[in-house]
Short mmCIF file of N, CA, C and O in Angstrom, two decimals:
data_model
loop_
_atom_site.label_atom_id
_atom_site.label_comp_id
_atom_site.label_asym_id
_atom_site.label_seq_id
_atom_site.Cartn_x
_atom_site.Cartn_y
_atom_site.Cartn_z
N UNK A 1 90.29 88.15 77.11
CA UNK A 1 90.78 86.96 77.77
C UNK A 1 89.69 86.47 78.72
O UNK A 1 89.12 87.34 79.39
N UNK A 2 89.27 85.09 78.88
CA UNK A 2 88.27 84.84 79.58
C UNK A 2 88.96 83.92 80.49
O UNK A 2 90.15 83.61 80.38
N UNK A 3 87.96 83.38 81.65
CA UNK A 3 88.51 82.78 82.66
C UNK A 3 89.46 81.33 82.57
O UNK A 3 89.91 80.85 83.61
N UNK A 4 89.62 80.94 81.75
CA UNK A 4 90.55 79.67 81.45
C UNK A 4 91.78 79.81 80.85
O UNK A 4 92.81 79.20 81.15
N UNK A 5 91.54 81.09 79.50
CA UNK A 5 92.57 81.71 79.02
C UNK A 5 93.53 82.44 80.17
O UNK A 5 94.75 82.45 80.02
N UNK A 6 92.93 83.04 81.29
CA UNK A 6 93.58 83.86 82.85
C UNK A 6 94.25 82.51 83.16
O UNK A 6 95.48 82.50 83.07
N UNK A 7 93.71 81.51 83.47
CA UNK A 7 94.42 80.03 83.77
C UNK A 7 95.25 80.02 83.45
O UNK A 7 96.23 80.15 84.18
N UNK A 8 95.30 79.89 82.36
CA UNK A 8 96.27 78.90 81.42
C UNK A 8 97.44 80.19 81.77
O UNK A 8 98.43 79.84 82.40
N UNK A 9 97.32 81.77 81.34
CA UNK A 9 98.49 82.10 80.85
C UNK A 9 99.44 82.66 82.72
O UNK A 9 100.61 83.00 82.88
N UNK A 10 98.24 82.54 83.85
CA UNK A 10 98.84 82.24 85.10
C UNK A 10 99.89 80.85 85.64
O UNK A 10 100.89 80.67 86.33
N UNK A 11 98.96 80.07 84.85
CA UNK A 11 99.95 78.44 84.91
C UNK A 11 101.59 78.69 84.10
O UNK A 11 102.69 78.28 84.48
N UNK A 12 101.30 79.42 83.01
CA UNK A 12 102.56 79.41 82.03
C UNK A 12 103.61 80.59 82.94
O UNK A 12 104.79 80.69 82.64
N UNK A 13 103.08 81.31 83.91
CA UNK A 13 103.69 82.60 83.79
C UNK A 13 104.72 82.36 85.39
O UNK A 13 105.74 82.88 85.83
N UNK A 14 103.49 80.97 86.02
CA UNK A 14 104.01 80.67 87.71
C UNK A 14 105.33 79.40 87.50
O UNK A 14 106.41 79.37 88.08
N UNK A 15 104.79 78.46 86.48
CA UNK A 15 104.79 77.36 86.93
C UNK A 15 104.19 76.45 87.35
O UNK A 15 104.55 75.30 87.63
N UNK A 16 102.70 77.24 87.44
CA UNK A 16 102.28 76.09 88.13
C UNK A 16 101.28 75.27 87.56
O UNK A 16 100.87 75.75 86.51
N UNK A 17 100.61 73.98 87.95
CA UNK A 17 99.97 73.36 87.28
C UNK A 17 98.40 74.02 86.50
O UNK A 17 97.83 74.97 87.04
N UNK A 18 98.05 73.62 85.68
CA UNK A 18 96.55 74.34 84.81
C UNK A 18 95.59 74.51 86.40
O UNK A 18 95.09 75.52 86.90
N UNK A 19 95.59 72.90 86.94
CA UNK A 19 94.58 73.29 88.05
C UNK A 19 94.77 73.70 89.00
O UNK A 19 93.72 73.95 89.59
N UNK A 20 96.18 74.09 89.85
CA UNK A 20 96.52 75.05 90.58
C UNK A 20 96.83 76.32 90.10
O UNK A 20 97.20 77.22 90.84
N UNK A 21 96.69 76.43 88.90
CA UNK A 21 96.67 78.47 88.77
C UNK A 21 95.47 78.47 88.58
O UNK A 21 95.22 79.58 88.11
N UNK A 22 94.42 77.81 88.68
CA UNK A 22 92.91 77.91 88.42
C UNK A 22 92.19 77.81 89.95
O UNK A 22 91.10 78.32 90.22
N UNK A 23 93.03 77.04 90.86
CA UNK A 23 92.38 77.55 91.89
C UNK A 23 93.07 78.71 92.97
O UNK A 23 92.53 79.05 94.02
N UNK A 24 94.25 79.19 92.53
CA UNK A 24 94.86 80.48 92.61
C UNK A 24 94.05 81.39 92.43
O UNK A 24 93.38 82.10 93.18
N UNK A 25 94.23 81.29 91.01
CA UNK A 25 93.13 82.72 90.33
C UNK A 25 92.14 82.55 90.97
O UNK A 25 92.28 83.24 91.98
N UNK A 26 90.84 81.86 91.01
CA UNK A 26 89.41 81.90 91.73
C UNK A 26 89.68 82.20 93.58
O UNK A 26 88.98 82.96 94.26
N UNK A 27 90.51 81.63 93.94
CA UNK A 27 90.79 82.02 95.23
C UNK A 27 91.09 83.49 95.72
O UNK A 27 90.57 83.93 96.74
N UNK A 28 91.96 84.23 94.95
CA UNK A 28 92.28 85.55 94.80
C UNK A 28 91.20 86.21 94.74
O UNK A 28 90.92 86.96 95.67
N UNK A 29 90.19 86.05 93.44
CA UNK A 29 88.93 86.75 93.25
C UNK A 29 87.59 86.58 94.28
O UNK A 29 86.61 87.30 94.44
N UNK A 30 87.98 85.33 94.86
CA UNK A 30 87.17 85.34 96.33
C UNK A 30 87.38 85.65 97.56
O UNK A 30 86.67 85.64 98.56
N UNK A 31 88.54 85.94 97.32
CA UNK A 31 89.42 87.09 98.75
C UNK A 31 88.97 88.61 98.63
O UNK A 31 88.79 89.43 99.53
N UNK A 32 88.83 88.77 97.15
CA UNK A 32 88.86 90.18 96.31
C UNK A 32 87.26 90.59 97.04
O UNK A 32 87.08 91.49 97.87
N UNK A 33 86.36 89.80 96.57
CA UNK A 33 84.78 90.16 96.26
C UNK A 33 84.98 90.26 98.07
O UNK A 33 85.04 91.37 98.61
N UNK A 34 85.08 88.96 98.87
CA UNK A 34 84.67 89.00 100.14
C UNK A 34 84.62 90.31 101.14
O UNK A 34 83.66 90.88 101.66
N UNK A 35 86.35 90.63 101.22
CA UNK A 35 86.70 92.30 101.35
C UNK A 35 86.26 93.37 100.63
O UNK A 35 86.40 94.47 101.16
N UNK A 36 85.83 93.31 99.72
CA UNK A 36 85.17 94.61 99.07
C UNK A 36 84.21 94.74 99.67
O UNK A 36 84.06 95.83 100.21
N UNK A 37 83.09 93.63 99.85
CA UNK A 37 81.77 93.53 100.60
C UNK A 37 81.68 93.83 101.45
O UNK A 37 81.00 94.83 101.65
N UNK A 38 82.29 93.18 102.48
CA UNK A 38 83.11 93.85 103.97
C UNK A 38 83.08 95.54 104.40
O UNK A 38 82.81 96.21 105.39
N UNK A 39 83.51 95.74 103.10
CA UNK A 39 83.39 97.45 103.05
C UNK A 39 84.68 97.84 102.87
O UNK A 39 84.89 99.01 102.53
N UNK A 40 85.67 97.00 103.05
CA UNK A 40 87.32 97.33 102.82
C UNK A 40 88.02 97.20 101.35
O UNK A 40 87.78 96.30 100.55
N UNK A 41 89.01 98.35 101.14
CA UNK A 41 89.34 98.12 99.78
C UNK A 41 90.28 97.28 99.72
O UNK A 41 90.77 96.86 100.77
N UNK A 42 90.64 96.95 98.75
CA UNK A 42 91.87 95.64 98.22
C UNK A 42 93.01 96.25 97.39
O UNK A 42 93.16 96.41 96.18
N UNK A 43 93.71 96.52 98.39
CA UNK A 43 94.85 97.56 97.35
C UNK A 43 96.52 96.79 96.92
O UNK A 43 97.46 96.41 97.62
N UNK A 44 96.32 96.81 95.85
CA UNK A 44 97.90 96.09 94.90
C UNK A 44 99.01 96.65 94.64
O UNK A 44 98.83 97.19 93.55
N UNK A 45 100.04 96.85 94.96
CA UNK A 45 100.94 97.57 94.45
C UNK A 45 101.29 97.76 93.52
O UNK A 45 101.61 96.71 92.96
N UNK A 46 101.50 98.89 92.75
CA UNK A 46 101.84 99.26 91.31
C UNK A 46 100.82 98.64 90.54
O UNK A 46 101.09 98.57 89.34
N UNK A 47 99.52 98.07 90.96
CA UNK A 47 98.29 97.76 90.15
C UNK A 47 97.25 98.51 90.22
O UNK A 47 96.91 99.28 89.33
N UNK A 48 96.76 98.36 91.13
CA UNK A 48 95.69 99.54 91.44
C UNK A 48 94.76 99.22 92.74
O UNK A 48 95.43 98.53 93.51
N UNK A 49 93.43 99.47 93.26
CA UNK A 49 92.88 98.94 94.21
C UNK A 49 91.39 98.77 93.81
O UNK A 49 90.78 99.58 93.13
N UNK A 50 90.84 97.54 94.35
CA UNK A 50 89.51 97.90 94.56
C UNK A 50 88.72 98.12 95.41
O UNK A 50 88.84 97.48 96.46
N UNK A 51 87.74 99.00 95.28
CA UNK A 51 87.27 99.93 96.41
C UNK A 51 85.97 99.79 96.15
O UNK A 51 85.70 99.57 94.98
N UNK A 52 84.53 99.92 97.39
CA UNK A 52 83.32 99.88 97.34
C UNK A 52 82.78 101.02 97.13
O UNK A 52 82.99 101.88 97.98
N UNK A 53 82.03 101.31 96.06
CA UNK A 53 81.28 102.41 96.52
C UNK A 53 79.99 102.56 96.19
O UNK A 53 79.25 101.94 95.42
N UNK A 54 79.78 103.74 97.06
CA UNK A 54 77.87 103.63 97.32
C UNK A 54 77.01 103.92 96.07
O UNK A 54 77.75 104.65 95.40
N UNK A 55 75.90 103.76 95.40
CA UNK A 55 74.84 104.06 94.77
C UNK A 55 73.53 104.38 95.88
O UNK A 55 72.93 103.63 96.65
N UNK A 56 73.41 105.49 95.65
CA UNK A 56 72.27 106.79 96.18
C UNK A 56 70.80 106.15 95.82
O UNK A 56 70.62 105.86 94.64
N UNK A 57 69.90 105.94 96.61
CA UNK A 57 68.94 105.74 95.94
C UNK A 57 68.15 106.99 95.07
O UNK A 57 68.33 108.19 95.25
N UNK A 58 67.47 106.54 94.33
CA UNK A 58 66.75 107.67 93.82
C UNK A 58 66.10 107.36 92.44
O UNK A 58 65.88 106.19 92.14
N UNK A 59 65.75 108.52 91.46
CA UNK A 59 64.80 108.30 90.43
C UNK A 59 65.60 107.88 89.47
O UNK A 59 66.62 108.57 89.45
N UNK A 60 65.60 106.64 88.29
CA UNK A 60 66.34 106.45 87.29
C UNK A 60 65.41 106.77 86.23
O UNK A 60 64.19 106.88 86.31
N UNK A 61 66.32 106.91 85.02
CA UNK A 61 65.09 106.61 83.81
C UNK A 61 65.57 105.54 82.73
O UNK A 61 66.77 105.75 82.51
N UNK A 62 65.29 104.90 82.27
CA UNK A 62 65.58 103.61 81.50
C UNK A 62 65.73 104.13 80.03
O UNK A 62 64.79 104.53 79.33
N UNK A 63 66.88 104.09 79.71
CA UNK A 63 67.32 104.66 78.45
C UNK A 63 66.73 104.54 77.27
O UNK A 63 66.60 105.58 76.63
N UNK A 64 66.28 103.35 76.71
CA UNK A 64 65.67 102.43 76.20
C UNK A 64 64.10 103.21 75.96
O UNK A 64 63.78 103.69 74.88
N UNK A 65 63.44 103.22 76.88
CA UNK A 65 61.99 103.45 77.03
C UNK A 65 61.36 104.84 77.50
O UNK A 65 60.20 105.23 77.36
N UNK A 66 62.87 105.70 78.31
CA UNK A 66 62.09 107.36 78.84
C UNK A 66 61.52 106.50 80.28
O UNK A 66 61.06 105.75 79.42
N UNK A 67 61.26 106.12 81.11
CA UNK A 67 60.32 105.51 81.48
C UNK A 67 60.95 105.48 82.56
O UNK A 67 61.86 104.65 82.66
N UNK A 68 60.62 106.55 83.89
CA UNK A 68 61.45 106.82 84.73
C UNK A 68 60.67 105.52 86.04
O UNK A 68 59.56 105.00 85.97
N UNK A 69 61.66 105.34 87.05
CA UNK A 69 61.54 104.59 88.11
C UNK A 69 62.35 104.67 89.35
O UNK A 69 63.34 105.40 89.38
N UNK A 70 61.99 103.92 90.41
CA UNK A 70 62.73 104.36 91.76
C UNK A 70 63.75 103.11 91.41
O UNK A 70 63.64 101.96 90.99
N UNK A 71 64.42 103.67 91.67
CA UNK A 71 65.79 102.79 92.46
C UNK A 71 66.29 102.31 93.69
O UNK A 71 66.54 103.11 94.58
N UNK A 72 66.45 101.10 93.83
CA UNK A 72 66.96 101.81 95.61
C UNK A 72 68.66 101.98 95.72
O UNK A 72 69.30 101.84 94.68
N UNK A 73 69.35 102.26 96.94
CA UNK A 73 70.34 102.43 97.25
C UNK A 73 71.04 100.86 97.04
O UNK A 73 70.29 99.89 97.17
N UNK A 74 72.16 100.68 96.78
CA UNK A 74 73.08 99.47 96.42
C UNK A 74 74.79 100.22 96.57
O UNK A 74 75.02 101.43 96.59
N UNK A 75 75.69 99.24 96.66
CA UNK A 75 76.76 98.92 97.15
C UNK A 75 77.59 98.02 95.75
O UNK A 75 77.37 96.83 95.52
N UNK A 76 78.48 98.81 94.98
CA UNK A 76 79.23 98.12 93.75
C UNK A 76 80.62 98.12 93.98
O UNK A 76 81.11 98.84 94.86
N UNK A 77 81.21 97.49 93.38
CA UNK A 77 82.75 97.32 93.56
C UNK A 77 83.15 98.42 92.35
O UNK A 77 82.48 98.43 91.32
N UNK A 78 84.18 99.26 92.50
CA UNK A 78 85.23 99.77 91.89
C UNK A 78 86.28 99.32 91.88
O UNK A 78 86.78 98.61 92.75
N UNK A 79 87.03 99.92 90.28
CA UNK A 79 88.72 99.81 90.34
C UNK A 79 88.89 100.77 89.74
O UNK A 79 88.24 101.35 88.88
N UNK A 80 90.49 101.09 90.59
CA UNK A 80 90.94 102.80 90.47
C UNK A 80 92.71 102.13 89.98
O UNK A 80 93.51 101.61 90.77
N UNK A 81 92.89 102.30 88.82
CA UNK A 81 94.40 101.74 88.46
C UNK A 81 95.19 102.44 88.97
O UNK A 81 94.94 103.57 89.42
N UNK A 82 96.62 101.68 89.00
CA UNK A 82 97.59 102.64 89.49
C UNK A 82 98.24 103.32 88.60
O UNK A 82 98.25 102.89 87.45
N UNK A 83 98.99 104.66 88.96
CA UNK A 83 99.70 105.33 87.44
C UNK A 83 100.52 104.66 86.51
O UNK A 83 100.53 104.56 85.28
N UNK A 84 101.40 104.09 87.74
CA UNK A 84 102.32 103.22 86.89
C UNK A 84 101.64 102.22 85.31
O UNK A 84 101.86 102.27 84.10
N UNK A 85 100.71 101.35 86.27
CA UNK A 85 99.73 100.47 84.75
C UNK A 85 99.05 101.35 83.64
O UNK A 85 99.08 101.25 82.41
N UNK A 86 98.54 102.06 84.30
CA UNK A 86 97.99 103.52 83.78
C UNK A 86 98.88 103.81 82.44
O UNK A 86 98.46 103.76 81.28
N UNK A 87 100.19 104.13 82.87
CA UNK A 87 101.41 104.46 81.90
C UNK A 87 101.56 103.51 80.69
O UNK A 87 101.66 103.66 79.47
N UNK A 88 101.51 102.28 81.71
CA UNK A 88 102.22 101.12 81.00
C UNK A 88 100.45 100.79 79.95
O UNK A 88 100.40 99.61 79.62
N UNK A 89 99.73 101.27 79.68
CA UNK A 89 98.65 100.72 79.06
C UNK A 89 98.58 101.61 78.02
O UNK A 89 98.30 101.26 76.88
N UNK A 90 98.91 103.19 78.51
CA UNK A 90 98.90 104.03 77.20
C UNK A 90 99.92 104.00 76.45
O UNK A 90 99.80 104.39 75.29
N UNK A 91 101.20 103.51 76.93
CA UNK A 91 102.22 103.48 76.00
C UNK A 91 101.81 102.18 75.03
O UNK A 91 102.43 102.04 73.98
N UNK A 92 100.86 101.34 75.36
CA UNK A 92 100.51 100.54 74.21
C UNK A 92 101.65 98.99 74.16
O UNK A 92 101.61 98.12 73.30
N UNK A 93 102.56 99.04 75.29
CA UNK A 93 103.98 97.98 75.50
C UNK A 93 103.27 97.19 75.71
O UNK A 93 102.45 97.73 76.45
N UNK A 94 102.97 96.15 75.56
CA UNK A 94 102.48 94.59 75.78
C UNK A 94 103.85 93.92 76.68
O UNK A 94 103.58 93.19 77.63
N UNK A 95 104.98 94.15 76.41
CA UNK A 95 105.90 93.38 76.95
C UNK A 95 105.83 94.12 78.83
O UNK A 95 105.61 93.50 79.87
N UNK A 96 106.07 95.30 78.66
CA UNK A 96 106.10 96.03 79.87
C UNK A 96 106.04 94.93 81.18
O UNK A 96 105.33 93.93 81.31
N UNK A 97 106.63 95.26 81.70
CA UNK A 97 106.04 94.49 83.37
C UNK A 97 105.78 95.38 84.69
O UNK A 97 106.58 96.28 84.96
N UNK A 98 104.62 95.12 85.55
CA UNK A 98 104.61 95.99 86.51
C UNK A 98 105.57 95.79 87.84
O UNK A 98 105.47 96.46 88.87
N UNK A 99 106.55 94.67 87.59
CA UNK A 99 107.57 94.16 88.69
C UNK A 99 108.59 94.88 88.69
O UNK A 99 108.90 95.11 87.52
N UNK A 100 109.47 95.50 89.64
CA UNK A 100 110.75 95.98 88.99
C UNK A 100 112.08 94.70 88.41
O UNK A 100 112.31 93.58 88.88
N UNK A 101 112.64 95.33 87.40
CA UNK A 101 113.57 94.59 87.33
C UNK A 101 114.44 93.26 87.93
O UNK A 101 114.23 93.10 89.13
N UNK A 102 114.94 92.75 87.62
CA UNK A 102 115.41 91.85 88.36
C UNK A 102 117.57 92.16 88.41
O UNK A 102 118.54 91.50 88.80
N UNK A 103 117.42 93.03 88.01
CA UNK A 103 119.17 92.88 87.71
C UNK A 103 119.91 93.70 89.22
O UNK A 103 119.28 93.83 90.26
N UNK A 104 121.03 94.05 89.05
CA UNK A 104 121.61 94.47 89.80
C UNK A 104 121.58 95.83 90.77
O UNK A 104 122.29 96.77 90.42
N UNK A 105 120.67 95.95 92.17
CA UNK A 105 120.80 96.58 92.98
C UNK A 105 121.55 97.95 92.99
O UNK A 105 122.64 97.73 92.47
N UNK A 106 121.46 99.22 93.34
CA UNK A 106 122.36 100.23 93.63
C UNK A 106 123.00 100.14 94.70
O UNK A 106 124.06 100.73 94.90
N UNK A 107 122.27 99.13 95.77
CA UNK A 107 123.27 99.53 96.90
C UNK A 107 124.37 98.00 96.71
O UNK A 107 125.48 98.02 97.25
N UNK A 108 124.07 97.18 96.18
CA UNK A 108 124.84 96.10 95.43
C UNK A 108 126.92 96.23 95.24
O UNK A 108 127.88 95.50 95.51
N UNK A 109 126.73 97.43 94.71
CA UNK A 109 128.43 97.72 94.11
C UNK A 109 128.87 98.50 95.22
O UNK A 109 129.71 99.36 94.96
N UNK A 110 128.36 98.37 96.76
CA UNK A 110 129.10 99.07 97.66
C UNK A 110 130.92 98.45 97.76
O UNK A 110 131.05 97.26 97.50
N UNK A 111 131.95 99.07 98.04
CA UNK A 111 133.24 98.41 98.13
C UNK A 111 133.46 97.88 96.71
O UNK A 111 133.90 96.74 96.59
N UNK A 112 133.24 98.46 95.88
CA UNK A 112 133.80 97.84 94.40
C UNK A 112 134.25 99.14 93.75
O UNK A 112 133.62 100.17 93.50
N UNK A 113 135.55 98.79 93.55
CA UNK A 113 136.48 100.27 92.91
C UNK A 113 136.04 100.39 91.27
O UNK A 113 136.07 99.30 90.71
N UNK A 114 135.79 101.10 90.74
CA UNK A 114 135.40 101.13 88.88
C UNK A 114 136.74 102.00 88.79
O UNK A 114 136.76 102.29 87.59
N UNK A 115 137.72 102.49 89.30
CA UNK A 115 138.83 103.17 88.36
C UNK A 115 139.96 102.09 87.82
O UNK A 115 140.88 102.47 87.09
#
């Protein structure tokens, strides 16, 4: 899915117009990058978080060629999923949702007799 296809199926999924789930989505992902940079992670519920982490400087070697070189130290974004998506990705469900349900509450049928 590429960035217009994310559009489009955010517009279908909110309501909302093609060019307001397009500047949703890009807005989100520039909240995302800004705080990661920052040094703070970005954590989602029942999604997962993203988190910064360090690269060490030191000797690389270039796969390609053997052909070793210095590196320096750098700063990349991670993502660490949550179990729940985790679950929901190996079971292979496309329908799945990471929201809970929408139906009827447990604490809902307080004062309601079933005999």
């Amino acid at each position: 899915m590429n960035q217009s296809a994310l559009n489009a199926a955010v517009s279908a999924a909110s309501g909302l117009s093609q060019a307001q789930a397009a500047r949703a989505v890009t807005a989100l992902f520039d909240v995302v990058v800004r705080t990661v940079t920052a040094g703070e992670p970005v954590s989602v519920t029942n999604f997962g978080t993203f988190h910064p982490a360090q690269h060490p400087a030191g000797i690389r070697r270039n796969p390609q060629t053997g052909e070793e070189f210095t590196a320096a130290a750098m700063t990349c974004m991670r993502f660490r999923v949550s179990p729940k998506i985790r679950r929901i990705v190996a079971a292979g469900d496309p329908t799945a949702v990471r929201r809970k349900e929408t139906g009827q509450r447990h604490g809902d049928h307080r004062g309601v007799r079933t005999t």
